[in-house]
XYZ file of C-alpha atoms in Angstrom:
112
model
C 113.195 93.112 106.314
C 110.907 95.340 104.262
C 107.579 95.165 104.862
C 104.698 95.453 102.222
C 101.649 97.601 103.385
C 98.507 95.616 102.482
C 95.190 98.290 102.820
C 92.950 97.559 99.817
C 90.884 94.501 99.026
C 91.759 94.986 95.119
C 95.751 94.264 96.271
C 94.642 91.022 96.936
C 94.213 89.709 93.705
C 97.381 91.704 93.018
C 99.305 89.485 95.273
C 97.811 86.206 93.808
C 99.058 87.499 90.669
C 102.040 88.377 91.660
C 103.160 85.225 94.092
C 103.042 83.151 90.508
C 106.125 84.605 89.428
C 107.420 85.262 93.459
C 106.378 83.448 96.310
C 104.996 86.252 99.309
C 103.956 85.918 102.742
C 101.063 87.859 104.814
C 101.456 88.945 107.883
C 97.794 89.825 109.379
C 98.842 91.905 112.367
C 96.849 92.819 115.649
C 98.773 96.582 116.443
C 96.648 96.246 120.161
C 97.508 92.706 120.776
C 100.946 91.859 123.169
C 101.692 88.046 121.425
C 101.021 89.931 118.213
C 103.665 92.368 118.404
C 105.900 89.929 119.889
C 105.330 87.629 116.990
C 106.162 90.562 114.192
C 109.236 91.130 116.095
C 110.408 87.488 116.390
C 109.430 87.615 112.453
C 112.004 90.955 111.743
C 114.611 88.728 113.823
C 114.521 85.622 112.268
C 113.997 86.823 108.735
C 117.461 87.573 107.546
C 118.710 84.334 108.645
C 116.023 82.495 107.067
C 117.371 82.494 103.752
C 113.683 83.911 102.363
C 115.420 86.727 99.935
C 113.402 85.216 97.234
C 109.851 85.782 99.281
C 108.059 89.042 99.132
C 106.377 90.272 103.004
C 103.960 91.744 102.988
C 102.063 93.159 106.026
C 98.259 94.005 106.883
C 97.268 96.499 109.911
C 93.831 94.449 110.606
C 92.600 96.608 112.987
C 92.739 99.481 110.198
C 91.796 97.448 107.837
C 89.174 94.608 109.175
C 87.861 94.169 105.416
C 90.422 93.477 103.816
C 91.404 90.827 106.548
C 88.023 89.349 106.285
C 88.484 89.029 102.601
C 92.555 87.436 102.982
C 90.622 84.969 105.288
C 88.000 84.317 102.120
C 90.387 84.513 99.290
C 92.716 81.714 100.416
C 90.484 79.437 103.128
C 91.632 80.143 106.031
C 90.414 80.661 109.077
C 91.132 84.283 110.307
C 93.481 84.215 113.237
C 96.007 87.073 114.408
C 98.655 87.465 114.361
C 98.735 84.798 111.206
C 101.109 84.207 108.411
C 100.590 83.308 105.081
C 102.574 81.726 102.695
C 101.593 82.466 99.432
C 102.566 80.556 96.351
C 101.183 79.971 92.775
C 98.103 81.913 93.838
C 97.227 79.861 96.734
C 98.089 79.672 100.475
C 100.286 76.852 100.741
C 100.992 77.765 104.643
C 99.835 79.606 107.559
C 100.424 79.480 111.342
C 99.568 81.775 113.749
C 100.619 83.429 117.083
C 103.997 80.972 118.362
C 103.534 78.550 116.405
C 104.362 80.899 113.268
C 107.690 78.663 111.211
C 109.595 80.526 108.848
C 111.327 77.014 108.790
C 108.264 75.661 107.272
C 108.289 78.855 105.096
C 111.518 78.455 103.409
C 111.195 74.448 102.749
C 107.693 75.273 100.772
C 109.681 78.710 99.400
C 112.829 76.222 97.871
């Protein structure tokens, strides 16, 4: 899995853009935070076997970069949580879960 480094607000629209020709997920990340870090890594596990070759990751540092989090939260409607996943589609979140409950089953049926 490679990630994407989200750490401007202006990449935001970028994504948008760019999830209308290639569907992307965010991963809003808490580097402090234990369930967090155990979520990323459950993430880089299950990712290969996921069959998500086709979706772009893409990661944000929110602690670095509280804005820009913020302004995910805005841009798609959803309520900031961390760690959270997007799924990004068409310019619009068509997913996200956070902490456990994070499915990169329910990823890869709206990804299909």
């Amino acid at each position: 899995m490679q990630w994407n480094q989200i750490n401007s607000i202006d990449q935001i629209e970028q994504i948008k853009e760019e999830s209308k020709e290639q569907p992307v997920v965010i991963f809003k990340h808490s580097t402090t935070c234990s369930i967090s870090a155990t979520a990323k890594s459950r993430l880089e596990r299950q990712w290969a076997d996921a069959g998500l070759g086709n979706v772009k990751p893409y990661y944000l540092d929110l602690l670095n970069y509280r804005p820009v989090s913020a302004e995910i939260a805005q841009s798609f409607a959803v309520k900031h949580e961390s760690p959270q996943l997007l799924f990004i589609k068409d310019g619009q979140c068509k997913y996200h879960g956070s902490h456990l409950g994070i499915s990169l089953q329910e990823v890869k049926k709206l990804a299909s």
